[in-house]
Coordinates of C-alpha atoms in Angstrom, one line a residue:
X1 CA 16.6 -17.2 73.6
X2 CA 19.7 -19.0 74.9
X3 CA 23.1 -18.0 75.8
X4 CA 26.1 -19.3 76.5
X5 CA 26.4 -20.6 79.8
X6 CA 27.4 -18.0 82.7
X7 CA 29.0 -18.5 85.8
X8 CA 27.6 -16.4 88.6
X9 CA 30.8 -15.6 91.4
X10 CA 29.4 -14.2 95.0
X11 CA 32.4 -12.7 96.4
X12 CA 31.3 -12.2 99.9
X13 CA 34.3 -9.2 101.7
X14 CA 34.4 -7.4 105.0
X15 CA 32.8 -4.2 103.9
X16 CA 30.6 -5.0 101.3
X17 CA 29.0 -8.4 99.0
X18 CA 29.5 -8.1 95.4
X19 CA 28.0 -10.3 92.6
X20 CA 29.5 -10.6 88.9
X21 CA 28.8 -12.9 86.2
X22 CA 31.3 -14.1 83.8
X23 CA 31.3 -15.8 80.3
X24 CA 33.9 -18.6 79.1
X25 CA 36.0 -15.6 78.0
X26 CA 36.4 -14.4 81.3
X27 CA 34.6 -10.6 80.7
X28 CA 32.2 -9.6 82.9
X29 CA 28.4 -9.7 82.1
X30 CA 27.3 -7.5 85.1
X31 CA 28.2 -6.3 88.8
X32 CA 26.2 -5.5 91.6
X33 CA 27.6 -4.6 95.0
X34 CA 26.3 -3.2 98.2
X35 CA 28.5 -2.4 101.4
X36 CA 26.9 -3.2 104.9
X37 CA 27.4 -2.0 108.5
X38 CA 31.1 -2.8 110.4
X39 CA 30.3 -3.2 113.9
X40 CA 32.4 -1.9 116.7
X41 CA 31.2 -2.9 120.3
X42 CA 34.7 -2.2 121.9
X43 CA 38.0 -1.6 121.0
X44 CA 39.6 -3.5 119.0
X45 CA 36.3 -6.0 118.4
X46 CA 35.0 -5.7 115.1
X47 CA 31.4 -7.6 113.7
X48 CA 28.9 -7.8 111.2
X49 CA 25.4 -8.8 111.1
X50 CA 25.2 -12.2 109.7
X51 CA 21.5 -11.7 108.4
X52 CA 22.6 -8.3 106.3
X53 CA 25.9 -10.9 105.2
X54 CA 22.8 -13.0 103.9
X55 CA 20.6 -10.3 102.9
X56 CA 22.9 -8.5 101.0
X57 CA 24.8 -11.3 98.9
X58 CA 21.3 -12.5 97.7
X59 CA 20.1 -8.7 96.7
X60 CA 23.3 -8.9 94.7
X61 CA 22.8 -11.5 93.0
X62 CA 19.7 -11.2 92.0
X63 CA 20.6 -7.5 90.8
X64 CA 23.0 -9.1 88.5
X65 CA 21.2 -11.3 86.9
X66 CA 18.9 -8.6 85.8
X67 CA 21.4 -6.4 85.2
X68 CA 22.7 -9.1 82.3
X69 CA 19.2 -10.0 81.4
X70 CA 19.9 -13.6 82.7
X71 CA 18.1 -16.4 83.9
X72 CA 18.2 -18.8 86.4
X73 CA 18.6 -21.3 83.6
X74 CA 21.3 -20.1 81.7
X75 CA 24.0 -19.7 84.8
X76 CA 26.0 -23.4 84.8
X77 CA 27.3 -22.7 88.4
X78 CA 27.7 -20.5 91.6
X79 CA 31.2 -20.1 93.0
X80 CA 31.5 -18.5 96.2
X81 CA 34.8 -16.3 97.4
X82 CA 33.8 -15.6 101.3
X83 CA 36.5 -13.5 103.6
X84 CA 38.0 -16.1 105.9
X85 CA 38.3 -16.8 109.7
X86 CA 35.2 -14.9 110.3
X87 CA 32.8 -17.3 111.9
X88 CA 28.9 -17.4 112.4
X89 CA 27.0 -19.9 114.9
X90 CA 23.4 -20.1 114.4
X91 CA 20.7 -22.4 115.2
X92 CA 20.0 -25.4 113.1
X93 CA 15.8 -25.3 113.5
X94 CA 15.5 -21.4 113.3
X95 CA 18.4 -20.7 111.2
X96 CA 18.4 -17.5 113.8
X97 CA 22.6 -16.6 114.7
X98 CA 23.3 -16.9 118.2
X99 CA 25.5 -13.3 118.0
X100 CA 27.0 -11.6 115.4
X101 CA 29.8 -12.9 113.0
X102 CA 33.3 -12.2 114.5
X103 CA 35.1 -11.0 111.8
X104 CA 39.1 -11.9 111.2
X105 CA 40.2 -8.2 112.2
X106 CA 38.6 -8.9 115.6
X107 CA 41.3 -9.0 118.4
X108 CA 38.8 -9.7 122.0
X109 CA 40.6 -13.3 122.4
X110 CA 44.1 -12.2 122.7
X111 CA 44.0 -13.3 126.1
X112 CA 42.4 -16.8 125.0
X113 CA 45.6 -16.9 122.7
X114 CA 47.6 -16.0 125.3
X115 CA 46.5 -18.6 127.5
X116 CA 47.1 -21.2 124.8
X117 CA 50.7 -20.3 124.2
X118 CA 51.5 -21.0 127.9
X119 CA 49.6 -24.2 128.0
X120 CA 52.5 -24.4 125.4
X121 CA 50.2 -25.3 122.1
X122 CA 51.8 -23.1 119.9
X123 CA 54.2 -26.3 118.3
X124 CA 51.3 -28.8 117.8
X125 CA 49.0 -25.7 116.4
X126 CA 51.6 -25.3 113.3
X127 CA 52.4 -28.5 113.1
X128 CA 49.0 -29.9 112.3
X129 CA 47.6 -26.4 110.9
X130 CA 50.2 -24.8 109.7
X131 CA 49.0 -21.6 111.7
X132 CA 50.2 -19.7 114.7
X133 CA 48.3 -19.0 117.8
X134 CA 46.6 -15.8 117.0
X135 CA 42.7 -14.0 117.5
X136 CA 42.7 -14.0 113.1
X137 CA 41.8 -17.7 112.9
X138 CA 38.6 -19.0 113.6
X139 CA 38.8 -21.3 116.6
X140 CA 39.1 -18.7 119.4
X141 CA 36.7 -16.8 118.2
X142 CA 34.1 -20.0 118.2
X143 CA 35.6 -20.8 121.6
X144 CA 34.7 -17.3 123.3
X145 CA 31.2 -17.6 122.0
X146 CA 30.5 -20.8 123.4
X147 CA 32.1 -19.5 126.5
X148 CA 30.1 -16.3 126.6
X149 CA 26.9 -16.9 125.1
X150 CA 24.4 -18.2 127.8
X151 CA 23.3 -21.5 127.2
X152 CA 25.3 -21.8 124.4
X153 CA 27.7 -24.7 124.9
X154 CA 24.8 -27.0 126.0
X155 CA 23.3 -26.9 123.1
X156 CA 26.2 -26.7 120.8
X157 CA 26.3 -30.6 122.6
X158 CA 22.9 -31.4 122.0
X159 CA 23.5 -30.6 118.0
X160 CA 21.3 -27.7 117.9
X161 CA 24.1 -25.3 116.9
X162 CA 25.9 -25.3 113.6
X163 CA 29.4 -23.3 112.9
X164 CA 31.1 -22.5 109.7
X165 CA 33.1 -19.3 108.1
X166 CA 30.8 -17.3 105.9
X167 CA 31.0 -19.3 103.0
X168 CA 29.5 -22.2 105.0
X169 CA 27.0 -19.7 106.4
X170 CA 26.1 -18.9 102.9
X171 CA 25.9 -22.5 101.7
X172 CA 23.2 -23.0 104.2
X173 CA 20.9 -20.6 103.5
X174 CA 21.3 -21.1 99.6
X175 CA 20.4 -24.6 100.0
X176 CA 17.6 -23.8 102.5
X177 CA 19.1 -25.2 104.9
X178 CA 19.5 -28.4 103.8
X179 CA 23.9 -28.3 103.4
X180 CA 26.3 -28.0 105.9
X181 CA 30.0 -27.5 104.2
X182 CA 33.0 -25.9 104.0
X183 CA 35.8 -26.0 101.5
X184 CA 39.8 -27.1 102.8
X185 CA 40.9 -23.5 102.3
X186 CA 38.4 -22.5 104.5
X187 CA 39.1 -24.7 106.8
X188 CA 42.4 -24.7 106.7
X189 CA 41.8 -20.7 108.6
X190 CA 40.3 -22.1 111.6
X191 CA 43.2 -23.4 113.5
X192 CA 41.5 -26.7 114.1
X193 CA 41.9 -28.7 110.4
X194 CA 44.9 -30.7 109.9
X195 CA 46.3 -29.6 106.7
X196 CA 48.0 -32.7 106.3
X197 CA 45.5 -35.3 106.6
X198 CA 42.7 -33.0 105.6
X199 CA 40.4 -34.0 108.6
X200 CA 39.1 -32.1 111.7
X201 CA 42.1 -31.9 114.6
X202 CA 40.1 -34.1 117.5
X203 CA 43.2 -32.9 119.7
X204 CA 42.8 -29.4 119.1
X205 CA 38.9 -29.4 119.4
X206 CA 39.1 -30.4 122.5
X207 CA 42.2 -28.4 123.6
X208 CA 39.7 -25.8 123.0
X209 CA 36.3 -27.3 124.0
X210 CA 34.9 -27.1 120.5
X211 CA 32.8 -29.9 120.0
X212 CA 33.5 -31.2 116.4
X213 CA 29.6 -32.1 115.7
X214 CA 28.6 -28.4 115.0
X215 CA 31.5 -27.9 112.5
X216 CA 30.8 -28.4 108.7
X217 CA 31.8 -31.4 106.4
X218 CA 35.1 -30.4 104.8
X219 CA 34.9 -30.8 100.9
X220 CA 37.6 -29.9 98.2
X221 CA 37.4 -26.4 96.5
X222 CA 35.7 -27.5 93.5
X223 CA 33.0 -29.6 94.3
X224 CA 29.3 -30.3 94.6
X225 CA 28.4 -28.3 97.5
X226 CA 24.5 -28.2 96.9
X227 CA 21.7 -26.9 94.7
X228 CA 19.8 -23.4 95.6
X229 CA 16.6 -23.9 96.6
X230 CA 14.6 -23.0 93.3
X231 CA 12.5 -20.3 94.8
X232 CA 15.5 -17.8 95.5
X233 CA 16.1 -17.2 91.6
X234 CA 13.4 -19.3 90.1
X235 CA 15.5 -22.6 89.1
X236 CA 17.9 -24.7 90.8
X237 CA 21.7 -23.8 90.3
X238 CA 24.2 -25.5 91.0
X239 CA 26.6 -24.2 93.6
X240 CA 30.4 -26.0 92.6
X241 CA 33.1 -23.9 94.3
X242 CA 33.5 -21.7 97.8
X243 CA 37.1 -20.9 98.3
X244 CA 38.8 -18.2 100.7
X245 CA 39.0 -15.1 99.2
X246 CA 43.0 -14.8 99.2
X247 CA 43.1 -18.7 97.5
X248 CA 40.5 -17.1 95.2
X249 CA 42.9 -14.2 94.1
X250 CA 45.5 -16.6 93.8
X251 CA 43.8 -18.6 91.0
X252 CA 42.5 -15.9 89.5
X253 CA 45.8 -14.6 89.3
X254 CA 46.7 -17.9 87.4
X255 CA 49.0 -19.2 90.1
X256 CA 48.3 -22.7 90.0
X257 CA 52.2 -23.5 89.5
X258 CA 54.8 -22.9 92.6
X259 CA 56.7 -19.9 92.4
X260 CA 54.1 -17.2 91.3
X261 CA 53.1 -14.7 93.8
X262 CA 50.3 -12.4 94.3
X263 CA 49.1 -9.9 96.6
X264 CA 45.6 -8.6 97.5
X265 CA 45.4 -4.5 98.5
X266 CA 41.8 -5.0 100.3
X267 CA 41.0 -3.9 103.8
X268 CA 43.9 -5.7 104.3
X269 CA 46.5 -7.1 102.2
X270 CA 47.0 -10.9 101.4
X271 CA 50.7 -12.2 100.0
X272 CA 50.7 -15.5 98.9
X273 CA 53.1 -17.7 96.5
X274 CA 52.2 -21.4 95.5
X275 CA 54.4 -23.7 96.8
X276 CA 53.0 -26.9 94.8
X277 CA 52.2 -30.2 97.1
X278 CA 55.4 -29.6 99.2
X279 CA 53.7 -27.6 102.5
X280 CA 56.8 -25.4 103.4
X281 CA 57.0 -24.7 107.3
X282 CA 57.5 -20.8 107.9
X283 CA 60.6 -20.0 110.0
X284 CA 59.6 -16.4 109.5
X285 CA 56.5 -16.0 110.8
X286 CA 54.8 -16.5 107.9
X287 CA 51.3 -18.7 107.3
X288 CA 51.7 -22.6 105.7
X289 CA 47.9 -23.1 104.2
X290 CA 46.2 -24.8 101.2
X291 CA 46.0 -23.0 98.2
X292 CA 43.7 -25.0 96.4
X293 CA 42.0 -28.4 96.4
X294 CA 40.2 -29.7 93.0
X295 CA 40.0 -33.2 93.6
X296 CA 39.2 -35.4 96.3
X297 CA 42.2 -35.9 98.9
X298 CA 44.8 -34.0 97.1
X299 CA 45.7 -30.1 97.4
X300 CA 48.2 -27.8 96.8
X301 CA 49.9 -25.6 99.6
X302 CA 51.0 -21.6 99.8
X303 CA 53.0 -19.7 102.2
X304 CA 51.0 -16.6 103.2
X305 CA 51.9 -13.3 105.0
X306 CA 48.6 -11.3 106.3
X307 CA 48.6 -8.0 106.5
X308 CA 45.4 -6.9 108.7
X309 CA 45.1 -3.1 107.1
X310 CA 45.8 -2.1 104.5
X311 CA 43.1 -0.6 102.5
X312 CA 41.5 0.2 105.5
X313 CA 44.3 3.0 106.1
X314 CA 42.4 4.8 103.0
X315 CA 39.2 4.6 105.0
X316 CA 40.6 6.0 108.0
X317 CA 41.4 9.5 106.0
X318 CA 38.1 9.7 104.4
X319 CA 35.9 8.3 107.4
X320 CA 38.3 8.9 110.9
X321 CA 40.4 12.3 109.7
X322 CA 37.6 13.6 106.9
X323 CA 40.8 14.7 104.4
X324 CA 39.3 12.7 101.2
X325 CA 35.8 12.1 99.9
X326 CA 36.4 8.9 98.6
X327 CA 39.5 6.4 98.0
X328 CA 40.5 7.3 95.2
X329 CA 41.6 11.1 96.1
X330 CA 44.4 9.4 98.1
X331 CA 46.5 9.4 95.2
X332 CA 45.8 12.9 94.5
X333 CA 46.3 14.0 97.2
X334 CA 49.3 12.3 98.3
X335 CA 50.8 13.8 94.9
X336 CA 50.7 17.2 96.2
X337 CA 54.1 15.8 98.6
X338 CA 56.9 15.0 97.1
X339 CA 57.9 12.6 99.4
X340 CA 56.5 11.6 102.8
X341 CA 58.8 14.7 104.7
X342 CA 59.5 12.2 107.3
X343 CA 56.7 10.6 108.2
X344 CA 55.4 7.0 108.9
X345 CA 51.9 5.5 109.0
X346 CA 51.8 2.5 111.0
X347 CA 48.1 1.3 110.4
X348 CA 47.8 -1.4 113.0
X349 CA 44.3 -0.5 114.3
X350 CA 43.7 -4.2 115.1
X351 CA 46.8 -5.3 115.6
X352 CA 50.0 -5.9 113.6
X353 CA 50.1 -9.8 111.2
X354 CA 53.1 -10.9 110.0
X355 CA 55.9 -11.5 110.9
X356 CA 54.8 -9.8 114.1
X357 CA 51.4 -11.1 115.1
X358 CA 51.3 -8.6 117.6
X359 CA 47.6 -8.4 118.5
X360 CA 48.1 -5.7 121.0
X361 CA 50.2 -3.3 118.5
X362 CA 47.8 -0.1 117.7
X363 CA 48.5 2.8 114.9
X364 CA 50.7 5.1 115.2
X365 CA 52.0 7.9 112.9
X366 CA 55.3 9.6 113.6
X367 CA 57.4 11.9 112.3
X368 CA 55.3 14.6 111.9
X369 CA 56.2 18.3 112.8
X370 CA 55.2 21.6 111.7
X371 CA 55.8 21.1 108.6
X372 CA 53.7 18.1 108.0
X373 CA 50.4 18.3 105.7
X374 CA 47.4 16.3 104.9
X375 CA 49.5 15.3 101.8
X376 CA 52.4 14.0 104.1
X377 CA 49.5 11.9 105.8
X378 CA 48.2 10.4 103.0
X379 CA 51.5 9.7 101.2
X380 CA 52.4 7.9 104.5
X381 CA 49.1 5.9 104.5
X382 CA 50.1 4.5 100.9
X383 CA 53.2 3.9 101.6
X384 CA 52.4 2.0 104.9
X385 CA 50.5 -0.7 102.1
X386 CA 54.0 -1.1 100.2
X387 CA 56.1 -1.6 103.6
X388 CA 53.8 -4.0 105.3
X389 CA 54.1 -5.9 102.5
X390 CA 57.8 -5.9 101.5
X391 CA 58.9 -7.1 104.9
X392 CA 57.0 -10.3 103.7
X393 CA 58.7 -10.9 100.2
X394 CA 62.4 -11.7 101.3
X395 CA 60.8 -13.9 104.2
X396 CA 58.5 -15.4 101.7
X397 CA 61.8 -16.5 99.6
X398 CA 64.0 -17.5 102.4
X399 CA 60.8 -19.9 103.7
X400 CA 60.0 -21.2 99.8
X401 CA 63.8 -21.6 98.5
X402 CA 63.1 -19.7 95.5
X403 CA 63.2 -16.6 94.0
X404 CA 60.2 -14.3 93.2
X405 CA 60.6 -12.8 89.7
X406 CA 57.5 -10.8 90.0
X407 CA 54.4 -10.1 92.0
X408 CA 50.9 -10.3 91.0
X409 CA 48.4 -7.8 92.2
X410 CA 44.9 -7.3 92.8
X411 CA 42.2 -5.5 94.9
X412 CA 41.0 -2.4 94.7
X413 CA 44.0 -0.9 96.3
X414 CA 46.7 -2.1 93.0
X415 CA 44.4 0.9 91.1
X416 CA 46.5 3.4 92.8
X417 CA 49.7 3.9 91.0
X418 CA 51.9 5.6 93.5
X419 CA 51.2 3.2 95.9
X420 CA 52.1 -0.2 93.6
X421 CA 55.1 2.1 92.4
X422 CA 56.7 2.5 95.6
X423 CA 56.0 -1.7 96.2
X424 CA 57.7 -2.3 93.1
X425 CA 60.4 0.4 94.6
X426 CA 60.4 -1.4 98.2
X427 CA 60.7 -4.9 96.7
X428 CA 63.3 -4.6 93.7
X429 CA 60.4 -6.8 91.8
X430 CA 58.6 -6.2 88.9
X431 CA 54.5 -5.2 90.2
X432 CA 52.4 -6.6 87.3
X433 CA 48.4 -5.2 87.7
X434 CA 46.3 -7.5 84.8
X435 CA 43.7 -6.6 82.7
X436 CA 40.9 -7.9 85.4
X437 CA 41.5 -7.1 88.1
X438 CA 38.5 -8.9 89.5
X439 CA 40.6 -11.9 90.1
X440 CA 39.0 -13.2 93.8
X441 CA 35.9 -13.1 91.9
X442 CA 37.3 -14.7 89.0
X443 CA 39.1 -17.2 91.0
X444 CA 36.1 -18.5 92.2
X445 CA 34.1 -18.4 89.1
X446 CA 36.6 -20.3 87.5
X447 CA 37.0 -23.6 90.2
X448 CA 33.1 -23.2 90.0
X449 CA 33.4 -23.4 86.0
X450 CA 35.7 -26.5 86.2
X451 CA 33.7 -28.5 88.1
X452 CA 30.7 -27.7 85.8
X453 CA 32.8 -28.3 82.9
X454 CA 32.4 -24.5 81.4
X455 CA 36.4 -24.9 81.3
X456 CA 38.2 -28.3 80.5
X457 CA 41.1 -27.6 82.8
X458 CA 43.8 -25.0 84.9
X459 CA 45.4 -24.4 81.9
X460 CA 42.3 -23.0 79.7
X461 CA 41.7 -21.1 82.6
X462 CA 45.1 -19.5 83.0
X463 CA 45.1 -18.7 79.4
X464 CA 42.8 -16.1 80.0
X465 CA 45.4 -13.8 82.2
X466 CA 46.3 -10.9 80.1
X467 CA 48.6 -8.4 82.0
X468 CA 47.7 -4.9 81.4
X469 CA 50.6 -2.6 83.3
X470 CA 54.3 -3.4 84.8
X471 CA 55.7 -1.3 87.6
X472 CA 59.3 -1.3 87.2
X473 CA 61.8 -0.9 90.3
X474 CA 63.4 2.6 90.0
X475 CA 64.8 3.2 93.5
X476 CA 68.2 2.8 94.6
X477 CA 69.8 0.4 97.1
X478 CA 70.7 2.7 99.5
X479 CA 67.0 4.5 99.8
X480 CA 65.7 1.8 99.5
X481 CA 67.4 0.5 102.5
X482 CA 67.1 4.1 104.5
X483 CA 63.1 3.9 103.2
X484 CA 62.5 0.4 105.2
X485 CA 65.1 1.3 108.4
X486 CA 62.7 4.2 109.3
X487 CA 59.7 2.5 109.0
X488 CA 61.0 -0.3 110.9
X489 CA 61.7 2.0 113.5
X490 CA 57.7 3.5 113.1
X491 CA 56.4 -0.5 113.8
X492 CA 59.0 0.0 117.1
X493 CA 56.9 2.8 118.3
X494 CA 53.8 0.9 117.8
X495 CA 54.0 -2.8 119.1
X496 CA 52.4 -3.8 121.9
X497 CA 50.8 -0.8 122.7
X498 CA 47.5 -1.2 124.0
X499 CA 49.2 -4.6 126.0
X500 CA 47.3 -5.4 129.3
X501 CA 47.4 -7.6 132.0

């Protein structure tokens, strides 16, 4: 019997890989998911496994294809949604990685970083990139392997060693090995793609000693970026999107016109607003990076503010402190306080992003007296989501030139009330959650859908977002203000702590 024809989104994220299939209506056919190990060698350097990455995408997809009683046949297209910056080198004959993936939240090349400040970089890295110097982005990351691993560089000359973010790393092993690829918002993490002429940075590849032969081909968002190799799900499929995962959320948010905003509450959180083909430099320390590229040599831009934890606060009470079973007894529990009694989470266990990119900040909480209860604690932690993210709102306007009439959210962390309450509080901005909130999945399903012609265009597509509930500002101007004083004062106490020589 056929059906319809499916897309099939791999949303590939730091704790777990997560398959859904969606019809032309947008619902959801079926969902598999299954988290995988965080690796911590050191403090402060975070990894994962790039064979269980691998391992545990495919299990998912295969699960939900049987969970939907599909077929190979009937899906039109894969899109992929990948977390960015987090880079994989592996060898071209074996397909064996080198080391593990360095994921985003790893910090180990701070020093790198440092060094290319004072060799006075930082100028030419955010004019071509739009980036700052910083160990988030890809290219220091690549640069320390090739530096560390034994043998390594050599044969990164010799062309036996391919790079890419996970996406690419996925791409590969899809197509049996037989494409090498990225997308431009992909690349556009890596601190070595010109945004501008949408080409590899030759000066900044060697400025880091990254030979440009073991990067990927750079192709737009929606594209042909290979077929699977018909023995991993019994027919050939077609694989027409990869985006980053924040440039997902963004169009599955429907912000494919300047001016709309959206935030991601995942392990971290991800603020973003189109700004349409104009690529506005930041002035307060926010990101400049491509939103979205669906045809050849043209792309729209965003202004971005990263927030490095956010939902990973959550974790840290159930997995670090042991005061909730799962994440969503946060709210509960933070209930049981009527306000935070003083305190003031500060949840920079990696470092702080914007507008501080301060990779030697470490968490802090203060405040806390006798007084203070687990409640207090995990008010705090919610809380610390909203602030992190409010300090990035009036930036985000001042950088744009126009006003944001409402934010967009998403990720699993806009399911807790209190939390997008007190953002809606924080920013004076309408917090709209939609009906799906599986928009980085969606996102990619849908630039994977227009290229295989399951949609005719953006605006089909952005017909489809349906808002389901409004937070409405309800806190005054002065508390308001006394609210974000106090937890400026909390980031104060926690900057450039664990700084070295």
């Amino acid at each position: 019997m056929s059906v319809d024809p499916v897309v099939l989104a791999l949303d590939q994220g730091t704790t777990s890989s997560r398959a859904l299939v969606f019809d032309r209506q947008a619902r959801i056919l079926a969902v598999a998911q299954a988290e995988f190990e965080q690796i911590y060698p050191k403090p402060a350097w975070v990894e994962h496994d790039p064979q269980r990455i691998w391992d545990s995408q495919y299990q998912t997809a295969r699960q939900a294809l049987q969970d939907g009683a599909l077929r190979a046949q009937d899906v039109a297209a894969i899109g992929i949604a990948n977390q960015r910056e987090t880079v994989v080198l592996w060898d071209r004959r074996t397909w064996l990685p080198v080391a593990n993936a360095i994921v985003w939240q790893d910090r180990r090349t701070a020093g790198l970083c440092g060094q290319l400040k004072d060799r006075g970089l930082a100028p030419l890295v955010q004019e071509r990139t739009g980036l700052v110097i910083d160990p988030y982005f890809s290219a220091t990351k690549i640069a320390w392997l090739l530096q560390t691993v034994d043998g390594l560089r050599d044969r990164a000359e010799r062309g036996e060693i391919a790079a890419g973010t996970i996406d690419t790393w996925l791409i590969w092993r899809l197509t049996g090995g037989k494409r090498h690829v990225t997308d431009v918002t992909n690349a556009s993490r890596t601190m070595l793609f010109d945004i501008h002429r949408l080409v590899w940075d030759a000066e900044l590849c060697d400025a880091l000693e990254i030979p440009q032969r073991i990067l990927p081909e750079v192709l737009p968002s929606a594209a042909e970026f290979g077929t699977c190799d018909p023995q991993l799900f019994g027919a050939a499929i077609p694989i027409c999107s990869a985006v980053g995962d924040q440039q997902a959320a963004l169009a599955g948010q429907a912000g494919f016109a300047p001016g709309l905003a959206k935030n991601t509450y995942g392990t971290g959180s991800f603020l973003m607003t189109n700004t349409g083909t104009r690529a506005v430099r930041s002035s307060h320390g926010l990101l400049t990076t491509i939103a979205l590229g669906v045809q050849p040599g043209r792309v729209t831009y965003a202004l971005e503010g990263s927030v490095f934890s956010s939902g990973s606060a959550v974790q840290w009470l159930r997995d670090g402190l042991g005061i909730i079973d799962d994440a969503a007894q946060s709210e509960v529990l933070a209930r049981q306080a009527a306000d935070n009694g003083g305190v003031y989470f500060v949840p920079a266990f990696t470092g702080m992003g914007a507008p501080y990119w301060d990779p030697y900040a470490r968490a802090a909480i203060v405040g806390i007296t006798r007084g203070t209860t687990r409640a207090h604690i995990a008010r705090a932690a919610l809380e610390a989501i909203a602030f992190q993210s409010a300090e990035l709102i009036g930036a985000m306007q001042q950088d744009a030139g126009f006003t944001i009439s409402e934010l967009r959210v998403d990720g699993g962390g806009s399911n807790n009330a209190l939390a997008m309450q007190f953002q809606a509080d924080l920013l004076d901005v309408p917090v709209v959650r939609p009906e799906n909130t599986e928009t980085t999945a969606f996102g990619a399903a849908c630039i994977a859908g227009l290229q295989a012609g399951v949609w005719p265009g953006l605006d089909e597509v952005a017909a489809l977002w349906r808002e389901h509930r409004r937070f409405t500002p309800a806190m005054n101007e002065r508390e308001r203000a006394t609210a974000l004083h106090e937890w400026r004062r909390a980031v104060q106490r926690a900057a450039g702590w664990a700084r070295t020589e």
